[in-house]
PDB file of C-alpha atoms and ligand atoms in Angstrom:
ATOM      1  CA  MET A  50     -88.205 -87.574  -5.520  1.00 90.00           C
ATOM      2  CA  THR A  51     -90.611 -90.396  -4.185  1.00 93.00           C
ATOM      3  CA  GLU A  52     -94.093 -91.418  -5.587  1.00 93.00           C
ATOM      4  CA  HIS A  53     -95.004 -88.670  -2.804  1.00 96.00           C
ATOM      5  CA  THR A  54     -93.523 -85.673  -4.873  1.00 97.00           C
ATOM      6  CA  CYS A  55     -95.861 -83.517  -6.100  1.00 96.00           C
ATOM      7  CA  ALA A  56     -93.928 -80.903  -6.918  1.00 97.00           C
ATOM      8  CA  VAL A  57     -90.002 -79.153  -7.187  1.00 98.00           C
ATOM      9  CA  LEU A  58     -89.332 -75.681  -6.709  1.00 98.00           C
ATOM     10  CA  VAL A  59     -85.892 -74.056  -7.486  1.00 97.00           C
ATOM     11  CA  GLU A  60     -84.352 -71.000  -7.720  1.00 97.00           C
ATOM     12  CA  PRO A  61     -82.761 -70.764 -11.349  1.00 96.00           C
ATOM     13  CA  ILE A  62     -80.016 -69.305  -9.604  1.00 96.00           C
ATOM     14  CA  GLN A  63     -79.728 -69.126  -5.864  1.00 96.00           C
ATOM     15  CA  GLY A  64     -79.716 -65.812  -4.459  1.00 95.00           C
ATOM     16  CA  GLU A  65     -79.871 -65.697  -0.441  1.00 94.00           C
ATOM     17  CA  GLY A  66     -77.746 -69.273  -1.123  1.00 95.00           C
ATOM     18  CA  GLY A  67     -74.740 -67.172  -2.557  1.00 96.00           C
ATOM     19  CA  ILE A  68     -75.281 -66.838  -6.212  1.00 97.00           C
ATOM     20  CA  VAL A  69     -74.897 -70.279  -7.161  1.00 96.00           C
ATOM     21  CA  ILE A  70     -75.355 -70.670 -10.831  1.00 96.00           C
ATOM     22  CA  PRO A  71     -76.273 -74.543 -11.417  1.00 94.00           C
ATOM     23  CA  PRO A  72     -73.936 -76.249 -13.896  1.00 94.00           C
ATOM     24  CA  ASP A  73     -74.982 -76.257 -17.605  1.00 92.00           C
ATOM     25  CA  GLY A  74     -77.871 -78.794 -18.076  1.00 94.00           C
ATOM     26  CA  TYR A  75     -78.977 -78.926 -14.359  1.00 95.00           C
ATOM     27  CA  LEU A  76     -82.446 -77.061 -14.939  1.00 96.00           C
ATOM     28  CA  GLU A  77     -83.091 -79.440 -18.133  1.00 96.00           C
ATOM     29  CA  GLY A  78     -82.162 -82.587 -15.977  1.00 96.00           C
ATOM     30  CA  LEU A  79     -84.660 -81.488 -13.450  1.00 96.00           C
ATOM     31  CA  ARG A  80     -87.460 -80.663 -16.344  1.00 97.00           C
ATOM     32  CA  ARG A  81     -86.754 -84.099 -17.566  1.00 97.00           C
ATOM     33  CA  MET A  82     -87.247 -85.989 -14.201  1.00 97.00           C
ATOM     34  CA  CYS A  83     -90.429 -83.937 -13.356  1.00 97.00           C
ATOM     35  CA  ASP A  84     -92.080 -84.857 -16.885  1.00 96.00           C
ATOM     36  CA  GLN A  85     -91.054 -88.321 -16.399  1.00 96.00           C
ATOM     37  CA  ARG A  86     -92.663 -88.600 -13.197  1.00 96.00           C
ATOM     38  CA  ASP A  87     -95.566 -86.092 -13.605  1.00 95.00           C
ATOM     39  CA  VAL A  88     -94.433 -83.722 -11.180  1.00 97.00           C
ATOM     40  CA  VAL A  89     -94.756 -79.940 -11.356  1.00 97.00           C
ATOM     41  CA  LEU A  90     -91.942 -78.107 -11.880  1.00 98.00           C
ATOM     42  CA  MET A  91     -91.795 -74.443 -10.169  1.00 98.00           C
ATOM     43  CA  PHE A  92     -89.237 -71.821 -10.501  1.00 98.00           C
ATOM     44  CA  ASP A  93     -88.888 -69.239  -7.730  1.00 98.00           C
ATOM     45  CA  GLU A  94     -87.839 -66.355  -9.909  1.00 97.00           C
ATOM     46  CA  VAL A  95     -88.313 -63.515  -7.002  1.00 97.00           C
ATOM     47  CA  GLN A  96     -84.469 -62.728  -7.461  1.00 96.00           C
ATOM     48  CA  THR A  97     -83.454 -63.670 -10.644  1.00 97.00           C
ATOM     49  CA  GLY A  98     -86.820 -62.094 -12.291  1.00 96.00           C
ATOM     50  CA  ILE A  99     -87.590 -59.139 -14.021  1.00 97.00           C
ATOM     51  CA  GLY A 100     -84.591 -58.372 -15.632  1.00 97.00           C
ATOM     52  CA  HIS A 101     -81.838 -58.922 -13.543  1.00 97.00           C
ATOM     53  CA  THR A 102     -79.761 -61.619 -15.298  1.00 97.00           C
ATOM     54  CA  GLY A 103     -79.814 -59.696 -18.392  1.00 98.00           C
ATOM     55  CA  HIS A 104     -83.041 -61.854 -19.530  1.00 97.00           C
ATOM     56  CA  TYR A 105     -86.675 -61.219 -18.130  1.00 97.00           C
ATOM     57  CA  PHE A 106     -86.382 -64.754 -16.303  1.00 96.00           C
ATOM     58  CA  GLY A 107     -83.547 -66.549 -15.109  1.00 95.00           C
ATOM     59  CA  TYR A 108     -84.819 -69.833 -16.833  1.00 94.00           C
ATOM     60  CA  GLN A 109     -84.293 -68.139 -20.501  1.00 94.00           C
ATOM     61  CA  HIS A 110     -80.562 -68.991 -20.075  1.00 91.00           C
ATOM     62  CA  GLU A 111     -81.242 -72.443 -20.225  1.00 89.00           C
ATOM     63  CA  GLY A 112     -84.542 -72.280 -22.382  1.00 87.00           C
ATOM     64  CA  VAL A 113     -86.131 -74.808 -19.578  1.00 93.00           C
ATOM     65  CA  ALA A 114     -89.538 -73.510 -18.940  1.00 94.00           C
ATOM     66  CA  PRO A 115     -91.335 -74.095 -15.392  1.00 97.00           C
ATOM     67  CA  ASP A 116     -94.939 -74.908 -15.037  1.00 98.00           C
ATOM     68  CA  VAL A 117     -95.256 -72.523 -12.112  1.00 97.00           C
ATOM     69  CA  MET A 118     -93.082 -69.210 -11.533  1.00 97.00           C
ATOM     70  CA  THR A 119     -93.010 -66.856  -8.864  1.00 96.00           C
ATOM     71  CA  LEU A 120     -92.064 -63.132  -9.018  1.00 96.00           C
ATOM     72  CA  ALA A 121     -92.027 -60.455  -6.848  1.00 94.00           C
ATOM     73  CA  LYS A 122     -89.157 -57.675  -5.474  1.00 91.00           C
ATOM     74  CA  GLY A 123     -88.330 -56.002  -8.757  1.00 92.00           C
ATOM     75  CA  LEU A 124     -91.463 -56.294 -10.255  1.00 96.00           C
ATOM     76  CA  ALA A 125     -92.882 -53.139  -9.201  1.00 96.00           C
ATOM     77  CA  GLY A 126     -89.591 -51.446  -8.809  1.00 92.00           C
ATOM     78  CA  GLY A 127     -89.668 -51.756  -4.698  1.00 89.00           C
ATOM     79  CA  LEU A 128     -93.269 -51.349  -4.146  1.00 94.00           C
ATOM     80  CA  PRO A 129     -94.750 -54.273  -2.398  1.00 92.00           C
ATOM     81  CA  ILE A 130     -95.748 -56.843  -5.332  1.00 93.00           C
ATOM     82  CA  GLY A 131     -95.704 -60.788  -5.517  1.00 92.00           C
ATOM     83  CA  ALA A 132     -97.094 -62.803  -8.513  1.00 92.00           C
ATOM     84  CA  MET A 133     -97.340 -66.447  -9.112  1.00 92.00           C
ATOM     85  CA  MET A 134     -97.852 -67.105 -12.717  1.00 94.00           C
ATOM     86  CA  ALA A 135     -98.733 -70.921 -13.597  1.00 95.00           C
ATOM     87  CA  LYS A 136     -99.422 -72.965 -17.009  1.00 95.00           C
ATOM     88  CA  PRO A 137    -103.162 -73.434 -18.074  1.00 95.00           C
ATOM     89  CA  HIS A 138    -103.293 -76.906 -17.148  1.00 91.00           C
ATOM     90  CA  ILE A 139    -102.476 -75.734 -13.476  1.00 93.00           C
ATOM     91  CA  ALA A 140    -103.872 -72.642 -13.184  1.00 92.00           C
ATOM     92  CA  GLU A 141    -107.257 -74.002 -13.920  1.00 92.00           C
ATOM     93  CA  ALA A 142    -106.898 -75.548 -10.420  1.00 90.00           C
ATOM     94  CA  LEU A 143    -107.065 -72.486  -8.585  1.00 87.00           C
ATOM     95  CA  GLY A 144    -110.818 -71.053  -8.805  1.00 85.00           C
ATOM     96  CA  PRO A 145    -111.294 -67.329  -7.589  1.00 81.00           C
ATOM     97  CA  GLY A 146    -110.492 -67.221  -3.726  1.00 80.00           C
ATOM     98  CA  THR A 147    -107.990 -69.865  -3.771  1.00 81.00           C
ATOM     99  CA  HIS A 148    -104.961 -67.718  -4.496  1.00 77.00           C
ATOM    100  CA  GLY A 149    -105.993 -64.677  -2.658  1.00 76.00           C
ATOM    101  CA  SER A 150    -104.366 -62.094  -0.854  1.00 80.00           C
ATOM    102  CA  THR A 151    -105.793 -58.792   0.856  1.00 83.00           C
ATOM    103  CA  PHE A 152    -103.808 -56.163  -0.772  1.00 81.00           C
ATOM    104  CA  GLY A 153    -102.648 -58.749  -3.868  1.00 81.00           C
ATOM    105  CA  GLY A 154    -103.173 -57.057  -7.098  1.00 83.00           C
ATOM    106  CA  ASN A 155    -103.643 -53.572  -5.669  1.00 91.00           C
ATOM    107  CA  PRO A 156    -103.694 -50.722  -8.388  1.00 95.00           C
ATOM    108  CA  VAL A 157    -100.765 -48.602  -7.179  1.00 96.00           C
ATOM    109  CA  SER A 158     -98.471 -51.615  -7.264  1.00 95.00           C
ATOM    110  CA  CYS A 159     -99.912 -53.088 -10.544  1.00 96.00           C
ATOM    111  CA  SER A 160     -99.476 -49.391 -12.232  1.00 97.00           C
ATOM    112  CA  ALA A 161     -95.815 -49.280 -10.936  1.00 97.00           C
ATOM    113  CA  ALA A 162     -95.195 -52.936 -12.063  1.00 97.00           C
ATOM    114  CA  LEU A 163     -96.336 -51.777 -15.968  1.00 97.00           C
ATOM    115  CA  ALA A 164     -94.278 -48.818 -15.527  1.00 97.00           C
ATOM    116  CA  VAL A 165     -91.246 -51.015 -14.459  1.00 97.00           C
ATOM    117  CA  LEU A 166     -92.140 -53.213 -17.782  1.00 97.00           C
ATOM    118  CA  ARG A 167     -92.553 -50.499 -19.799  1.00 98.00           C
ATOM    119  CA  THR A 168     -89.182 -48.690 -18.608  1.00 97.00           C
ATOM    120  CA  ILE A 169     -87.464 -51.771 -19.236  1.00 98.00           C
ATOM    121  CA  GLU A 170     -88.508 -51.924 -22.854  1.00 98.00           C
ATOM    122  CA  ASP A 171     -88.411 -48.220 -23.762  1.00 98.00           C
ATOM    123  CA  GLU A 172     -84.727 -47.923 -22.239  1.00 98.00           C
ATOM    124  CA  HIS A 173     -83.391 -51.128 -23.419  1.00 98.00           C
ATOM    125  CA  LEU A 174     -82.497 -52.230 -19.969  1.00 98.00           C
ATOM    126  CA  LEU A 175     -81.860 -56.130 -20.624  1.00 98.00           C
ATOM    127  CA  GLN A 176     -79.315 -55.035 -22.761  1.00 98.00           C
ATOM    128  CA  HIS A 177     -77.568 -52.423 -20.386  1.00 98.00           C
ATOM    129  CA  VAL A 178     -77.881 -55.192 -17.765  1.00 98.00           C
ATOM    130  CA  GLN A 179     -75.868 -57.552 -19.895  1.00 98.00           C
ATOM    131  CA  GLU A 180     -73.224 -55.058 -20.670  1.00 98.00           C
ATOM    132  CA  ILE A 181     -72.862 -53.407 -17.426  1.00 98.00           C
ATOM    133  CA  GLY A 182     -72.813 -57.006 -15.621  1.00 98.00           C
ATOM    134  CA  ALA A 183     -70.114 -57.921 -17.693  1.00 98.00           C
ATOM    135  CA  HIS A 184     -68.376 -54.732 -16.797  1.00 98.00           C
ATOM    136  CA  PHE A 185     -68.782 -55.273 -13.117  1.00 98.00           C
ATOM    137  CA  VAL A 186     -67.559 -59.026 -13.160  1.00 98.00           C
ATOM    138  CA  GLU A 187     -64.407 -57.879 -15.307  1.00 98.00           C
ATOM    139  CA  GLY A 188     -63.742 -55.433 -12.459  1.00 98.00           C
ATOM    140  CA  LEU A 189     -64.043 -57.608  -9.957  1.00 98.00           C
ATOM    141  CA  LYS A 190     -61.745 -60.114 -11.510  1.00 98.00           C
ATOM    142  CA  ARG A 191     -59.406 -57.483 -11.579  1.00 98.00           C
ATOM    143  CA  LEU A 192     -59.495 -56.964  -7.952  1.00 98.00           C
ATOM    144  CA  GLN A 193     -59.510 -61.096  -7.556  1.00 98.00           C
ATOM    145  CA  LYS A 194     -55.650 -61.020  -9.126  1.00 98.00           C
ATOM    146  CA  LYS A 195     -54.915 -58.376  -6.517  1.00 98.00           C
ATOM    147  CA  TYR A 196     -56.621 -59.834  -3.295  1.00 98.00           C
ATOM    148  CA  ALA A 197     -55.695 -63.630  -3.030  1.00 98.00           C
ATOM    149  CA  PHE A 198     -58.432 -63.629  -0.167  1.00 98.00           C
ATOM    150  CA  ILE A 199     -60.929 -63.286  -2.978  1.00 98.00           C
ATOM    151  CA  THR A 200     -61.578 -66.990  -4.149  1.00 98.00           C
ATOM    152  CA  ASP A 201     -64.117 -66.854  -6.708  1.00 98.00           C
ATOM    153  CA  VAL A 202     -65.986 -64.200  -8.668  1.00 98.00           C
ATOM    154  CA  ARG A 203     -69.496 -65.111 -10.484  1.00 98.00           C
ATOM    155  CA  GLY A 204     -72.379 -63.521 -11.839  1.00 97.00           C
ATOM    156  CA  ARG A 205     -75.349 -63.365 -14.708  1.00 97.00           C
ATOM    157  CA  GLY A 206     -76.121 -59.851 -15.733  1.00 98.00           C
ATOM    158  CA  LEU A 207     -76.504 -57.908 -12.388  1.00 98.00           C
ATOM    159  CA  MET A 208     -76.616 -60.782 -10.121  1.00 98.00           C
ATOM    160  CA  VAL A 209     -73.076 -60.370  -8.761  1.00 98.00           C
ATOM    161  CA  ALA A 210     -70.936 -62.410  -6.430  1.00 98.00           C
ATOM    162  CA  ALA A 211     -67.621 -62.207  -4.798  1.00 98.00           C
ATOM    163  CA  GLU A 212     -66.449 -65.191  -2.472  1.00 98.00           C
ATOM    164  CA  LEU A 213     -64.271 -64.687   0.037  1.00 98.00           C
ATOM    165  CA  ASP A 214     -61.863 -67.070   2.109  1.00 98.00           C
ATOM    166  CA  ARG A 215     -63.158 -65.141   5.097  1.00 98.00           C
ATOM    167  CA  PRO A 216     -66.522 -63.666   6.514  1.00 98.00           C
ATOM    168  CA  GLY A 217     -67.337 -60.369   4.978  1.00 98.00           C
ATOM    169  CA  GLY A 218     -70.138 -59.059   7.148  1.00 98.00           C
ATOM    170  CA  HIS A 219     -67.553 -56.246   8.091  1.00 98.00           C
ATOM    171  CA  MET A 220     -67.045 -55.023   4.746  1.00 98.00           C
ATOM    172  CA  VAL A 221     -70.850 -54.816   4.192  1.00 98.00           C
ATOM    173  CA  VAL A 222     -70.573 -52.398   7.277  1.00 98.00           C
ATOM    174  CA  LYS A 223     -67.547 -50.363   5.888  1.00 98.00           C
ATOM    175  CA  ALA A 224     -69.431 -50.142   2.364  1.00 98.00           C
ATOM    176  CA  MET A 225     -72.454 -48.533   3.864  1.00 98.00           C
ATOM    177  CA  GLU A 226     -70.301 -46.103   5.750  1.00 98.00           C
ATOM    178  CA  ARG A 227     -68.593 -45.201   2.205  1.00 97.00           C
ATOM    179  CA  GLY A 228     -72.463 -44.843   0.420  1.00 97.00           C
ATOM    180  CA  TYR A 229     -72.779 -48.074  -0.876  1.00 97.00           C
ATOM    181  CA  LEU A 230     -75.216 -51.130   0.388  1.00 97.00           C
ATOM    182  CA  ILE A 231     -74.011 -54.194  -0.236  1.00 97.00           C
ATOM    183  CA  ASN A 232     -74.828 -57.555   1.260  1.00 96.00           C
ATOM    184  CA  CYS A 233     -73.019 -60.644   2.565  1.00 98.00           C
ATOM    185  CA  THR A 234     -74.862 -63.946   2.277  1.00 97.00           C
ATOM    186  CA  VAL A 235     -73.513 -67.550   3.582  1.00 97.00           C
ATOM    187  CA  ASP A 236     -71.111 -65.646   5.697  1.00 98.00           C
ATOM    188  CA  CYS A 237     -68.360 -65.197   3.113  1.00 98.00           C
ATOM    189  CA  VAL A 238     -70.048 -64.075  -0.376  1.00 98.00           C
ATOM    190  CA  LEU A 239     -70.285 -60.520  -1.157  1.00 98.00           C
ATOM    191  CA  ARG A 240     -73.463 -60.159  -3.098  1.00 98.00           C
ATOM    192  CA  PHE A 241     -74.382 -57.418  -5.529  1.00 97.00           C
ATOM    193  CA  LEU A 242     -77.809 -56.736  -6.664  1.00 96.00           C
ATOM    194  CA  PRO A 243     -77.743 -53.434  -7.998  1.00 96.00           C
ATOM    195  CA  PRO A 244     -81.002 -51.642  -9.554  1.00 95.00           C
ATOM    196  CA  LEU A 245     -81.103 -52.513 -13.444  1.00 97.00           C
ATOM    197  CA  ILE A 246     -80.514 -48.758 -14.320  1.00 96.00           C
ATOM    198  CA  ILE A 247     -77.118 -48.449 -12.643  1.00 97.00           C
ATOM    199  CA  THR A 248     -74.362 -46.740 -14.657  1.00 98.00           C
ATOM    200  CA  GLN A 249     -70.926 -47.700 -15.402  1.00 98.00           C
ATOM    201  CA  GLN A 250     -69.634 -44.639 -13.429  1.00 98.00           C
ATOM    202  CA  GLU A 251     -71.503 -45.868 -10.390  1.00 98.00           C
ATOM    203  CA  VAL A 252     -70.238 -49.554 -10.773  1.00 98.00           C
ATOM    204  CA  ASP A 253     -66.670 -47.941 -11.232  1.00 98.00           C
ATOM    205  CA  GLY A 254     -67.315 -46.135  -8.181  1.00 98.00           C
ATOM    206  CA  LEU A 255     -68.348 -49.232  -6.141  1.00 98.00           C
ATOM    207  CA  LEU A 256     -65.171 -51.166  -7.405  1.00 98.00           C
ATOM    208  CA  ALA A 257     -62.901 -48.223  -6.470  1.00 98.00           C
ATOM    209  CA  THR A 258     -64.407 -48.332  -2.959  1.00 98.00           C
ATOM    210  CA  LEU A 259     -64.169 -52.287  -2.300  1.00 98.00           C
ATOM    211  CA  ASP A 260     -60.696 -51.828  -3.507  1.00 98.00           C
ATOM    212  CA  THR A 261     -59.912 -49.763  -0.363  1.00 98.00           C
ATOM    213  CA  ILE A 262     -61.928 -51.861   1.692  1.00 98.00           C
ATOM    214  CA  PHE A 263     -59.889 -54.786   0.574  1.00 98.00           C
ATOM    215  CA  ALA A 264     -56.915 -53.265   1.075  1.00 98.00           C
ATOM    216  CA  GLU A 265     -57.413 -52.847   4.836  1.00 98.00           C
ATOM    217  CA  GLU A 266     -57.659 -56.550   5.091  1.00 96.00           C
TER     218      GLU A 266
HETATM  219  C1  PLP B 583     -85.646 -65.994  -3.854  1.00 57.29           C
HETATM  220  C2  PLP B 583     -86.627 -65.451  -3.065  1.00 57.29           C
HETATM  221  N1  PLP B 583     -88.055 -66.216  -3.373  1.00 57.29           N
HETATM  222  C3  PLP B 583     -88.885 -65.572  -2.120  1.00 57.29           C
HETATM  223  C4  PLP B 583     -88.680 -64.735  -1.355  1.00 57.29           C
HETATM  224  C5  PLP B 583     -89.724 -64.159  -0.460  1.00 57.29           C
HETATM  225  O1  PLP B 583     -90.126 -63.186  -1.079  1.00 57.29           O
HETATM  226  P1  PLP B 583     -91.445 -62.094  -0.762  1.00 57.29           P
HETATM  227  O2  PLP B 583     -90.884 -61.219   0.425  1.00 57.29           O
HETATM  228  O3  PLP B 583     -92.048 -61.260  -1.628  1.00 57.29           O
HETATM  229  O4  PLP B 583     -92.656 -63.223  -0.293  1.00 57.29           O
HETATM  230  C6  PLP B 583     -87.283 -63.938  -1.277  1.00 57.29           C
HETATM  231  C7  PLP B 583     -87.242 -62.759  -0.472  1.00 57.29           C
HETATM  232  O5  PLP B 583     -85.743 -62.406  -0.056  1.00 57.29           O
HETATM  233  C8  PLP B 583     -86.297 -64.184  -2.194  1.00 57.29           C
HETATM  234  O6  PLP B 583     -84.982 -64.010  -2.200  1.00 57.29           O
END
């Protein structure tokens, strides 16, 4: 940060970067640094937001609130939508037309977003994400004991990763052939961001499939 810094933008948990969970106190430290220098703190909650970590927003795990927050992906359950939220002292700088987009706020996507929020509440999905995420991580840790090439297993809610000592791209292809869409980021991190409604049975099916894929290494 220099005197030319006006804002800091971070993901509370890096998604594409390999599900990197910051150490305790990191976001709090950023908040303090920004406050001391009158710098705006912005959180990109596009992956962490809308329940994926077991809270509505990733920052709630640390109780550190941003000045500006972005949302997209899960907000409308797959329909295209993006949103930016700002505290009032920042929002007032954005007059009509300065934060526009041709299809921003379109009624179909907004209606889907409202349905997503209602469903999260009605079906107690935040609680479900916490429980099923813990079950998923436990299962991956069991696989880690069996396969030494899994160097780390980490997650928060249903943002889960297994880090490997080797590239994992071919495992993604094998999983797809067996009916599971998973992802590999930064070359060697298998990243799992399943829908919030995934069941224990489905997680167990994935774990069993991963076991067969890992056994082929
Ligand atoms: C953390 C994060 N921020 C922002 C984006 C971009 O979002 P959008 O495609 O809605 O512009 C992505 C997309 O993958 C993302 O993962």
